[in-house]
Short mmCIF file of N, CA and C in Angstrom, two decimals:
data_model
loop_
_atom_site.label_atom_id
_atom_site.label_comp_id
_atom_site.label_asym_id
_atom_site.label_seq_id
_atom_site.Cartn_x
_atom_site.Cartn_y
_atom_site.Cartn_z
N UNK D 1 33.08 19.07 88.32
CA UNK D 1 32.62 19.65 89.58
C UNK D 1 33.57 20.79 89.94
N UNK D 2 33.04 22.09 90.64
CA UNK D 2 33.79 23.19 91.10
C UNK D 2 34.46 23.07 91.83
N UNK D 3 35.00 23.42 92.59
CA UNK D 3 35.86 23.74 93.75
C UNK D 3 34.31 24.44 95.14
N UNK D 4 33.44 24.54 94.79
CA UNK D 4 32.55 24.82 95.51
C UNK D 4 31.82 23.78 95.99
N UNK D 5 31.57 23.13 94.57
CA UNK D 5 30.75 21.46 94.95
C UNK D 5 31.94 20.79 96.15
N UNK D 6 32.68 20.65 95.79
CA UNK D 6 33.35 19.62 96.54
C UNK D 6 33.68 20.17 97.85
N UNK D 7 33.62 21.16 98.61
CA UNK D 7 33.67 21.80 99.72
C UNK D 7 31.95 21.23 100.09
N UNK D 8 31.60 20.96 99.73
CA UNK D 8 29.99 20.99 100.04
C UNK D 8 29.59 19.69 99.93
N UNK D 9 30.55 18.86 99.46
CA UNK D 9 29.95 17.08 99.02
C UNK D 9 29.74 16.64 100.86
N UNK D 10 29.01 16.09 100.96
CA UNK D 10 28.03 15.67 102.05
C UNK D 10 29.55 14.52 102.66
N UNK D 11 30.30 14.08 101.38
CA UNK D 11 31.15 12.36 101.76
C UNK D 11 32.37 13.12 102.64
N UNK D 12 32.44 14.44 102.14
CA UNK D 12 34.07 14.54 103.01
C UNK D 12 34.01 14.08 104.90
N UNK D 13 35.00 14.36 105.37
CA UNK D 13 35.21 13.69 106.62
C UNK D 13 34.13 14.71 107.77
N UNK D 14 35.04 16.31 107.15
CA UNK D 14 34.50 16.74 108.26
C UNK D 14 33.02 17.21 108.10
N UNK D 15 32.50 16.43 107.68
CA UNK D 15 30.84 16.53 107.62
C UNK D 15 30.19 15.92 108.46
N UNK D 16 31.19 15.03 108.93
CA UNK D 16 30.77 14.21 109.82
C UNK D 16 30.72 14.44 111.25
N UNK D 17 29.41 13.63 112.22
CA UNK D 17 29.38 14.83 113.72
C UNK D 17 30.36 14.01 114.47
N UNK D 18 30.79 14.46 115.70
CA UNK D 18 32.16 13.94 116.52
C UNK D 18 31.57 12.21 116.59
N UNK D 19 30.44 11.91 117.11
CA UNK D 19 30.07 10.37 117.11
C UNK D 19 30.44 9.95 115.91
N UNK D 20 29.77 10.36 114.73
CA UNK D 20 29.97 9.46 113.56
C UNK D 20 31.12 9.08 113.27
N UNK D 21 32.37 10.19 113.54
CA UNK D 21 33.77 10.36 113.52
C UNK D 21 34.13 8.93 114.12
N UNK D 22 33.53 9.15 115.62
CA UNK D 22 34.56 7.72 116.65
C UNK D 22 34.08 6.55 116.39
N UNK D 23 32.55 6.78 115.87
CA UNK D 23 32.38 5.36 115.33
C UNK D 23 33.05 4.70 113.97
N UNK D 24 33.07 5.53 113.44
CA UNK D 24 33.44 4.67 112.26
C UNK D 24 35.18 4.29 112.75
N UNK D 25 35.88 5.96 113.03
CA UNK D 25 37.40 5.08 113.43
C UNK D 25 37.47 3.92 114.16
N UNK D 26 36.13 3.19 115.17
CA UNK D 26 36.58 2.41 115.82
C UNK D 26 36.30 1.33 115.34
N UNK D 27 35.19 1.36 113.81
CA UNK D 27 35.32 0.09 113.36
C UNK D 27 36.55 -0.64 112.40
N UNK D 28 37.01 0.99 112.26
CA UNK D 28 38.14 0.30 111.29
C UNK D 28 39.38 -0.09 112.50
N UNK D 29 39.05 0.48 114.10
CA UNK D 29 40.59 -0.33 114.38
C UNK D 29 39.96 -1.38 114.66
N UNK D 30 38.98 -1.82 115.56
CA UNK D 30 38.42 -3.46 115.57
C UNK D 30 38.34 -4.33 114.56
N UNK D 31 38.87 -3.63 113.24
CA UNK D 31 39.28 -4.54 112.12
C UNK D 31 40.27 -5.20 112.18
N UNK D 32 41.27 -3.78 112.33
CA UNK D 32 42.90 -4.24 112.79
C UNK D 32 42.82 -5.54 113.91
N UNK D 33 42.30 -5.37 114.86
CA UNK D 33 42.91 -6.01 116.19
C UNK D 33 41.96 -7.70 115.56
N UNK D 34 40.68 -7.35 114.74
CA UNK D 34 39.81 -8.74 114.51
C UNK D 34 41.01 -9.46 113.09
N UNK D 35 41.31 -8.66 112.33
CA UNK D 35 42.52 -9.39 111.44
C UNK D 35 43.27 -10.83 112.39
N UNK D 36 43.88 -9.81 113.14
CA UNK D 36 44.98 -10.74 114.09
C UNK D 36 44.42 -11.82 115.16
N UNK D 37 43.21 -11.48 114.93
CA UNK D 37 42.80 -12.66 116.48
C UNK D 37 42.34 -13.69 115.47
N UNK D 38 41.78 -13.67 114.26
CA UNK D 38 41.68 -14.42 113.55
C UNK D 38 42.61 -15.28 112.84
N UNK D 39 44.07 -14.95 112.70
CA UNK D 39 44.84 -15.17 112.83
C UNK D 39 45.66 -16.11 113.51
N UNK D 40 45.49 -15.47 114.69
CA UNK D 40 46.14 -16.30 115.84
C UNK D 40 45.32 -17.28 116.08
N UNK D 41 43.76 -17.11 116.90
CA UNK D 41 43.10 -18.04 117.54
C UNK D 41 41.55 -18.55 117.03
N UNK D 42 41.58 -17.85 115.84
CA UNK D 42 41.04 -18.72 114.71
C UNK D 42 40.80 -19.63 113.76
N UNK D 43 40.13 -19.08 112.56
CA UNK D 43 40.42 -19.53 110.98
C UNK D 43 41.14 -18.53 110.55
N UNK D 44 42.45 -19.04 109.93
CA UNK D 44 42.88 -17.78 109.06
C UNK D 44 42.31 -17.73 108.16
N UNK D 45 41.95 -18.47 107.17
CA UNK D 45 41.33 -18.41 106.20
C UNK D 45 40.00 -17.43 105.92
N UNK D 46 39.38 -17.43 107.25
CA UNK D 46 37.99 -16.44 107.68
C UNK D 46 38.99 -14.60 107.86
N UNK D 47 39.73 -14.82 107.64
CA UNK D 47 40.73 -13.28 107.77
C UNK D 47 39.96 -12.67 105.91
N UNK D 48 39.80 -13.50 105.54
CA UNK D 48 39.28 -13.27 104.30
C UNK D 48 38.42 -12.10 104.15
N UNK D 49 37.21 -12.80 104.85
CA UNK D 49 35.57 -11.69 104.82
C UNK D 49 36.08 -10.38 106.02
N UNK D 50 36.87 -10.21 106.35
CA UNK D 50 37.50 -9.12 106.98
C UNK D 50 37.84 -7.97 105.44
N UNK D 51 37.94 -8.21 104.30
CA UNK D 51 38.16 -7.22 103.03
C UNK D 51 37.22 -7.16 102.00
N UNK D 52 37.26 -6.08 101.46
CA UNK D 52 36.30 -5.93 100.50
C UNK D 52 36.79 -7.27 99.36
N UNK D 53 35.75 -7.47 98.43
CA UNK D 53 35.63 -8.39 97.45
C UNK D 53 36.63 -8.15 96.55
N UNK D 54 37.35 -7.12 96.41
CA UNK D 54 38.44 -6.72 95.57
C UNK D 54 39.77 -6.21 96.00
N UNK D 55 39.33 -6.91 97.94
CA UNK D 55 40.64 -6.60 98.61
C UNK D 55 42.02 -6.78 97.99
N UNK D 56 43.11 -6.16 98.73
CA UNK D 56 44.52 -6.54 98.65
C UNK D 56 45.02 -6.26 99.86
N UNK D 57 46.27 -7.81 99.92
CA UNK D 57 46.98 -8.13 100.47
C UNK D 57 48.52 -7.70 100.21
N UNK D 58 49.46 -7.05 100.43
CA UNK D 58 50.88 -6.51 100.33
C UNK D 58 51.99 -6.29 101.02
N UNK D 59 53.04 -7.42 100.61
CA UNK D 59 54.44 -6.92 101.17
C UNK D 59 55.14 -5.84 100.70
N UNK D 60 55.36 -4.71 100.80
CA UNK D 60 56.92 -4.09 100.54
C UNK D 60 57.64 -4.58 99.46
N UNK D 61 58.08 -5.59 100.56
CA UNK D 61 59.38 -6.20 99.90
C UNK D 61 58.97 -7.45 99.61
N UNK D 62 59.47 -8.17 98.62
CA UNK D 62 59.28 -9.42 97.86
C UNK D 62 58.01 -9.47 96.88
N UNK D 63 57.39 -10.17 96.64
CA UNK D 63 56.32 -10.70 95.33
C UNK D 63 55.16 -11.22 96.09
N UNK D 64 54.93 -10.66 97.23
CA UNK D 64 53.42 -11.49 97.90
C UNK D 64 52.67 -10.40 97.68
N UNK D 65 51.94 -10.50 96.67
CA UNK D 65 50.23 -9.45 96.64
C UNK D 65 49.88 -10.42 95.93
N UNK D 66 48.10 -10.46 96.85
CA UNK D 66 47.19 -11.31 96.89
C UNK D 66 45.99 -10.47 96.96
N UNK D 67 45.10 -10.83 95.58
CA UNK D 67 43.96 -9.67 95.15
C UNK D 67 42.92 -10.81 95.22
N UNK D 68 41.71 -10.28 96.20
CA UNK D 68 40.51 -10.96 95.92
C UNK D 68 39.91 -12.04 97.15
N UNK D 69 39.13 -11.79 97.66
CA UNK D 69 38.52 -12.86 98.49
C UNK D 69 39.01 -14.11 98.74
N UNK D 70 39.01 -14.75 97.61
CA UNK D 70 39.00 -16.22 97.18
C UNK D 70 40.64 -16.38 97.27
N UNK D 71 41.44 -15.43 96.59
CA UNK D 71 42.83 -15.51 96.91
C UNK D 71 43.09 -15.45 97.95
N UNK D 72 42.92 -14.57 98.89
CA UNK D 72 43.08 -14.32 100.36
C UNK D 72 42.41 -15.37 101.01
N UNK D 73 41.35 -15.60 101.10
CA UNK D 73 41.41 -17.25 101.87
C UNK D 73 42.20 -18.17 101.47
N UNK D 74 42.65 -18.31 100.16
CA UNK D 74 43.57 -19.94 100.47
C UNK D 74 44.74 -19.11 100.83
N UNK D 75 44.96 -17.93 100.16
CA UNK D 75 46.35 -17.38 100.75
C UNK D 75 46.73 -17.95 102.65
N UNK D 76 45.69 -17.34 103.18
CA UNK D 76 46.16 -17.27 104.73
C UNK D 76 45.46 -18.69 105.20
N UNK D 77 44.19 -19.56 104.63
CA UNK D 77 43.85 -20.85 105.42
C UNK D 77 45.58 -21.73 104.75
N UNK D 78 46.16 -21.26 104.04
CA UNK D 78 47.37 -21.89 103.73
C UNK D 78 48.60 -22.01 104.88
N UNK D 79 48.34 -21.48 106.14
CA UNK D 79 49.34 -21.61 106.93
C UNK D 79 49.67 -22.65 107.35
N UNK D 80 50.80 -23.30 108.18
CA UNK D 80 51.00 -24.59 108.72
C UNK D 80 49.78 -24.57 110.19
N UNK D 81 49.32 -25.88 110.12
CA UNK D 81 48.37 -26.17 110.94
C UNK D 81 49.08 -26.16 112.17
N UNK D 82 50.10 -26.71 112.56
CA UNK D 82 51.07 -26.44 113.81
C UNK D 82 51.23 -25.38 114.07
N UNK D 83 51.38 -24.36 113.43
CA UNK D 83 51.73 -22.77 113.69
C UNK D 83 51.23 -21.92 114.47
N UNK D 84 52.05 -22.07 115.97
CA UNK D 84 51.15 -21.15 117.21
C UNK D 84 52.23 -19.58 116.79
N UNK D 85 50.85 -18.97 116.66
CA UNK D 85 51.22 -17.35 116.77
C UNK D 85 50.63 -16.21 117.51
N UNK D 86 51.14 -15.40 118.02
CA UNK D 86 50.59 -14.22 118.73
C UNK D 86 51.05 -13.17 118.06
N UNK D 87 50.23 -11.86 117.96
CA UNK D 87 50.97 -10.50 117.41
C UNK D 87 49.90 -9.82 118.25
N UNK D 88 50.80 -8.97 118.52
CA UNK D 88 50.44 -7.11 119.15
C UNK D 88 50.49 -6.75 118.58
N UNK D 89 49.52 -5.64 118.54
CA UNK D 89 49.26 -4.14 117.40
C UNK D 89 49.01 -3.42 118.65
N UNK D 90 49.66 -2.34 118.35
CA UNK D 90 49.41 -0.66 119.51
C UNK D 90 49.68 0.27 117.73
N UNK D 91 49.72 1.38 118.71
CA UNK D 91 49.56 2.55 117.80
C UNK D 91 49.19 2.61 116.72
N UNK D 92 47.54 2.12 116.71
CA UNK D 92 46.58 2.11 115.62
C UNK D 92 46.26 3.94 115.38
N UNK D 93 46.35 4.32 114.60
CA UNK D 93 46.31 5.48 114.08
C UNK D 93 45.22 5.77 112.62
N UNK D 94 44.18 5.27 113.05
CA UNK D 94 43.06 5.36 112.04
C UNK D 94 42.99 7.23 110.99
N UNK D 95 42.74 7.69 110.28
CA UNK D 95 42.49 8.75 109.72
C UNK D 95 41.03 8.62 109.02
N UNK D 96 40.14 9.42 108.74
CA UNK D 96 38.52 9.07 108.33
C UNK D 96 39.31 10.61 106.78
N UNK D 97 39.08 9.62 105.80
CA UNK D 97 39.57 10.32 104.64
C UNK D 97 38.36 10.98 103.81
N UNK D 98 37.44 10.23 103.98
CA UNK D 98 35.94 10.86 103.64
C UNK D 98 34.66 10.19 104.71
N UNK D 99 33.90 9.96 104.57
CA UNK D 99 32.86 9.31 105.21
C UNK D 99 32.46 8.00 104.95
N UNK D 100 33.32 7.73 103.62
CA UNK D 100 33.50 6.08 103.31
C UNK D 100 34.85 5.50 103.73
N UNK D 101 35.47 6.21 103.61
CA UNK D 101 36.98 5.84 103.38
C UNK D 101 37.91 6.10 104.50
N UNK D 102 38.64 5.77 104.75
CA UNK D 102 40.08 5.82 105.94
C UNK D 102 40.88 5.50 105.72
N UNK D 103 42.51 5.25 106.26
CA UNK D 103 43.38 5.08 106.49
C UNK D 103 43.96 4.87 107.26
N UNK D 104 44.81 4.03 107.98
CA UNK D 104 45.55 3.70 109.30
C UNK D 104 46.63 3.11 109.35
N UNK D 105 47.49 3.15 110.72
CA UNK D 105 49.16 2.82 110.22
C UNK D 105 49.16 2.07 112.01
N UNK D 106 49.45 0.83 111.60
CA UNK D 106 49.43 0.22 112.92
C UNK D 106 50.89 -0.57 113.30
N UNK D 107 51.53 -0.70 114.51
CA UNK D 107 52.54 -0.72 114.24
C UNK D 107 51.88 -2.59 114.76
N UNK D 108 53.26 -3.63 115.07
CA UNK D 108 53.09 -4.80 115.26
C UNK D 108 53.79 -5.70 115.86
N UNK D 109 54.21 -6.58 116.00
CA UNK D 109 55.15 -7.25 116.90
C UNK D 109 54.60 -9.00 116.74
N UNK D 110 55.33 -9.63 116.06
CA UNK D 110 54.87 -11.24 116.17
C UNK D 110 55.80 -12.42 116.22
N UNK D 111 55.25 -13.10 117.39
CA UNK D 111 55.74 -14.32 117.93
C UNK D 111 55.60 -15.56 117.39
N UNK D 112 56.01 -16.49 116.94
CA UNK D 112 55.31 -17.61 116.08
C UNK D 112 56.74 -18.40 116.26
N UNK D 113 55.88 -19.98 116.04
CA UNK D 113 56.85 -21.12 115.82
C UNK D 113 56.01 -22.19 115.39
N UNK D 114 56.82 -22.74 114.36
CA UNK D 114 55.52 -24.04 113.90
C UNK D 114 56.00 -25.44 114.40
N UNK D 115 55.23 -26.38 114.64
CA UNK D 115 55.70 -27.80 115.15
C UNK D 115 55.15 -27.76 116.76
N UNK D 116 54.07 -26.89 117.18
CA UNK D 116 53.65 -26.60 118.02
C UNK D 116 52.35 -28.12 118.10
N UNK D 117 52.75 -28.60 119.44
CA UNK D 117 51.04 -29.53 119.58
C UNK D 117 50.10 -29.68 121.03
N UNK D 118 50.68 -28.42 121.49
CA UNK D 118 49.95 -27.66 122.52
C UNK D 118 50.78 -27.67 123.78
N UNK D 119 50.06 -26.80 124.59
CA UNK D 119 50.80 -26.29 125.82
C UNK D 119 51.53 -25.56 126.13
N UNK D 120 52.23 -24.79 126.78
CA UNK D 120 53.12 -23.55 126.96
C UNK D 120 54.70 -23.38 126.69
N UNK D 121 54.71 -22.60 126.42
CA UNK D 121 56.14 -22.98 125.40
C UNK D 121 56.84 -21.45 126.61
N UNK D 122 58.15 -21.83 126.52
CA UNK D 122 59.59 -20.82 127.22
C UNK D 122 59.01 -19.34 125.82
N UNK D 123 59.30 -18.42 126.62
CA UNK D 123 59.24 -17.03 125.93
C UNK D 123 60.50 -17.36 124.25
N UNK D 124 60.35 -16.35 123.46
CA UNK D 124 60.86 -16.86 122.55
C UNK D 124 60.80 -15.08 122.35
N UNK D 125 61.77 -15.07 121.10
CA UNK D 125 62.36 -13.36 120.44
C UNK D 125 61.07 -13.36 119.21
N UNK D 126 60.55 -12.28 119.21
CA UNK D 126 59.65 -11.89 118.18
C UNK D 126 60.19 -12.51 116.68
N UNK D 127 60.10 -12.71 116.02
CA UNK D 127 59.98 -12.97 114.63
C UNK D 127 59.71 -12.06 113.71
N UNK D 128 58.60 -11.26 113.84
CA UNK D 128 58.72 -9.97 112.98
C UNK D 128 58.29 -8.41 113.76
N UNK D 129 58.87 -7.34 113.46
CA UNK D 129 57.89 -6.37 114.15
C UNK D 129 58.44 -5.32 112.74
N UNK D 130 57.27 -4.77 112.74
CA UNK D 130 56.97 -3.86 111.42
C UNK D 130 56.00 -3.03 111.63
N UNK D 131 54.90 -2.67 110.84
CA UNK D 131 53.62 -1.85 111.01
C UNK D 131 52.56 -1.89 109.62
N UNK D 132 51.60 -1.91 109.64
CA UNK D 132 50.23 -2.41 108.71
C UNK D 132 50.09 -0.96 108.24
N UNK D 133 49.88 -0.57 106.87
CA UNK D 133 49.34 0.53 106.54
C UNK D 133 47.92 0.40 105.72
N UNK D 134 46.97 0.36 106.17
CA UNK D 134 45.64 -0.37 105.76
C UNK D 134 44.66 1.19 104.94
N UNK D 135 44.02 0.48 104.49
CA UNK D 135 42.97 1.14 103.60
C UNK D 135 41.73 0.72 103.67
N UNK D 136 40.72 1.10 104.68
CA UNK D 136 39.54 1.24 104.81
C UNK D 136 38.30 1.56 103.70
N UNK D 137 37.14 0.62 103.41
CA UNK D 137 35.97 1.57 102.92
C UNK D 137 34.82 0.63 103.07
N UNK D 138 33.91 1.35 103.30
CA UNK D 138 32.80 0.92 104.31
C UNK D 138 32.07 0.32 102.94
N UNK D 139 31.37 -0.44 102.84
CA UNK D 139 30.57 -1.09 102.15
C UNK D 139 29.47 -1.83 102.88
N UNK D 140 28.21 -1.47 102.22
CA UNK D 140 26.82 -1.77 102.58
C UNK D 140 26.44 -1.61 103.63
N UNK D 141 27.55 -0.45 104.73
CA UNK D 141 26.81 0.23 105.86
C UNK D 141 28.56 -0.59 106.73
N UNK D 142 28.72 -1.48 106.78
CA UNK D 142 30.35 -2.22 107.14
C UNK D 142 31.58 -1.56 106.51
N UNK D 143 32.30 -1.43 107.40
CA UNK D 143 33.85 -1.16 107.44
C UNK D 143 34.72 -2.18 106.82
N UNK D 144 35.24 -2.12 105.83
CA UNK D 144 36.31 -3.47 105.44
C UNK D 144 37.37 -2.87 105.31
N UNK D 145 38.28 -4.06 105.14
CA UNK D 145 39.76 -3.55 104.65
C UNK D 145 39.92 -3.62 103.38
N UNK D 146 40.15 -2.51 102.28
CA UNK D 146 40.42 -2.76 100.84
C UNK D 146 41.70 -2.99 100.53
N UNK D 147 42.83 -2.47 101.86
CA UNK D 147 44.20 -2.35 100.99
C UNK D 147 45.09 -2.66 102.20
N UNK D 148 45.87 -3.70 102.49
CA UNK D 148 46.78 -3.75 103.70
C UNK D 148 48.32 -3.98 103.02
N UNK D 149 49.11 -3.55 103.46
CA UNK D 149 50.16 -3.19 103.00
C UNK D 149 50.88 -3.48 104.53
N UNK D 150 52.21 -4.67 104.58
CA UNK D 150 52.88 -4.77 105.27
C UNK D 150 54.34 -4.55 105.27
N UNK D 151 55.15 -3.54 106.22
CA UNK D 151 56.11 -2.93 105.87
C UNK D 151 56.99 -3.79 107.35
N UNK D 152 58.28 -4.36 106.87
CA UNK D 152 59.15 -5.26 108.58
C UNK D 152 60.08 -4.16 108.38
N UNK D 153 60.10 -3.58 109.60
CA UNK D 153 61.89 -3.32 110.17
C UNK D 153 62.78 -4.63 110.74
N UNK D 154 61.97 -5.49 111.03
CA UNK D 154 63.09 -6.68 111.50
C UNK D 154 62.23 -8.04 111.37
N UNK D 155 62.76 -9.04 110.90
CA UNK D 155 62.47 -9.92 110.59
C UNK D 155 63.62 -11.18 110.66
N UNK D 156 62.98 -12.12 111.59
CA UNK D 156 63.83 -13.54 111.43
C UNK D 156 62.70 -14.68 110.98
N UNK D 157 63.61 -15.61 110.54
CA UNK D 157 62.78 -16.90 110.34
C UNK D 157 61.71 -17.70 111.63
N UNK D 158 60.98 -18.10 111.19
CA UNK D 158 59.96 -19.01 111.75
C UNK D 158 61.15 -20.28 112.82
N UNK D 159 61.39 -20.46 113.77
CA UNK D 159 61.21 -21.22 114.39
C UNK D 159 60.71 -22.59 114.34
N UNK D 160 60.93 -24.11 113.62
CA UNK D 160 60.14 -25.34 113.79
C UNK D 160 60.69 -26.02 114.86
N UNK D 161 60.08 -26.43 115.93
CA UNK D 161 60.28 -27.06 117.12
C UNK D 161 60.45 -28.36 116.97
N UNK D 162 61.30 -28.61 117.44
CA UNK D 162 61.51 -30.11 117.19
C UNK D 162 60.87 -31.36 117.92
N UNK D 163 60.32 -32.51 117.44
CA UNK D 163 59.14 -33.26 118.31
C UNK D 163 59.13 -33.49 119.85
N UNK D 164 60.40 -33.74 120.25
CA UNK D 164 60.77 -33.23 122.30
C UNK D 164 60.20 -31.85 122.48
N UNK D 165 60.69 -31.02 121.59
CA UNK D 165 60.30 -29.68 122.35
C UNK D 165 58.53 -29.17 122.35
N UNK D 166 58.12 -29.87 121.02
CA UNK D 166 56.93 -29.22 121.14
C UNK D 166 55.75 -30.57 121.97
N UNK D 167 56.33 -31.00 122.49
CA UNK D 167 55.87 -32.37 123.64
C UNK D 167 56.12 -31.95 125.28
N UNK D 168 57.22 -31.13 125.16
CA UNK D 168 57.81 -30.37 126.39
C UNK D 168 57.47 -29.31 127.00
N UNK D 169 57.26 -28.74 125.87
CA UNK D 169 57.60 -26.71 126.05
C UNK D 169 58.71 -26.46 126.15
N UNK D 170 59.64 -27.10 125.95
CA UNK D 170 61.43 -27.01 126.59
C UNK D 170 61.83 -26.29 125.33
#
């Protein structure tokens, strides 16, 4: 293909009219923010059908990449069943790379402690805050995530509450 064709391919971004633009960026951040609620006050395991069939999952740092549907559900329904968590995402920063495709860099912040068996717990220090660098592509008319990539600036261990405390909130 020329350098003419591809100025002219129908897929690039800015072919697209200002609506098509905000719609699609907004399905890929309601991805972001549906990742995490699924997460938190879900199934994690359902975090799954949130990626394409040939998704990936990625740390940075260490040996966690997890390729594939089926991996990614037991990956994340693998969490501790006790495990109360919350995370914030702000500065979702979507990019529309063609008319299928995007990119976005979200930053994050998460609270978690396991040995949790309900009720309100004393404020506690974040556990991780970092930022998601995700990879969008729309399939069969839907927005998925093909590529999430997690990067920590700070990171402590998980928190297990001990059976008084998570009986208490103390």
């Amino acid at each position: 293909m020329d350098t003419t064709d591809a100025l002219d391919s129908p897929d690039r971004p800015d072919h697209l009219g200002p609506l098509e633009r905000v719609i699609a960026e907004r399905a890929c951040e309601r991805l972001v923010v549906e990742f995490v609620r699924r997460l938190d006050l879900g199934e994690p395991g359902d975090v799954a059908e949130l990626f394409t069939p040939d998704g990936l999952w990625e740390w940075a740092e260490g040996d966690r990449r997890i390729e594939g549907r089926d991996a990614l559900r037991a990956y994340f329904a693998g969490r501790p069943a006790d495990r109360l968590s919350r995370r914030l995402c702000t500065n979702i920063l979507v990019t529309l790379t063609s008319a299928s495709t995007a990119t976005a860099s979200t930053y994050f912040t998460t609270f978690r402690v396991d040995g949790h068996t309900g009720g309100m717990l004393p404020p506690r220090l974040p556990v991780q805050i970092g930022r998601y660098e995700d990879t969008f592509r729309k399939v069969e008319g839907r927005w998925l995530l093909a590529a999430r990539e997690l990067f920590l600036d700070f990171a402590g261990p998980t928190e297990r509450l001990s059976p008084a405390d998570a009986r208490t909130g103390d």
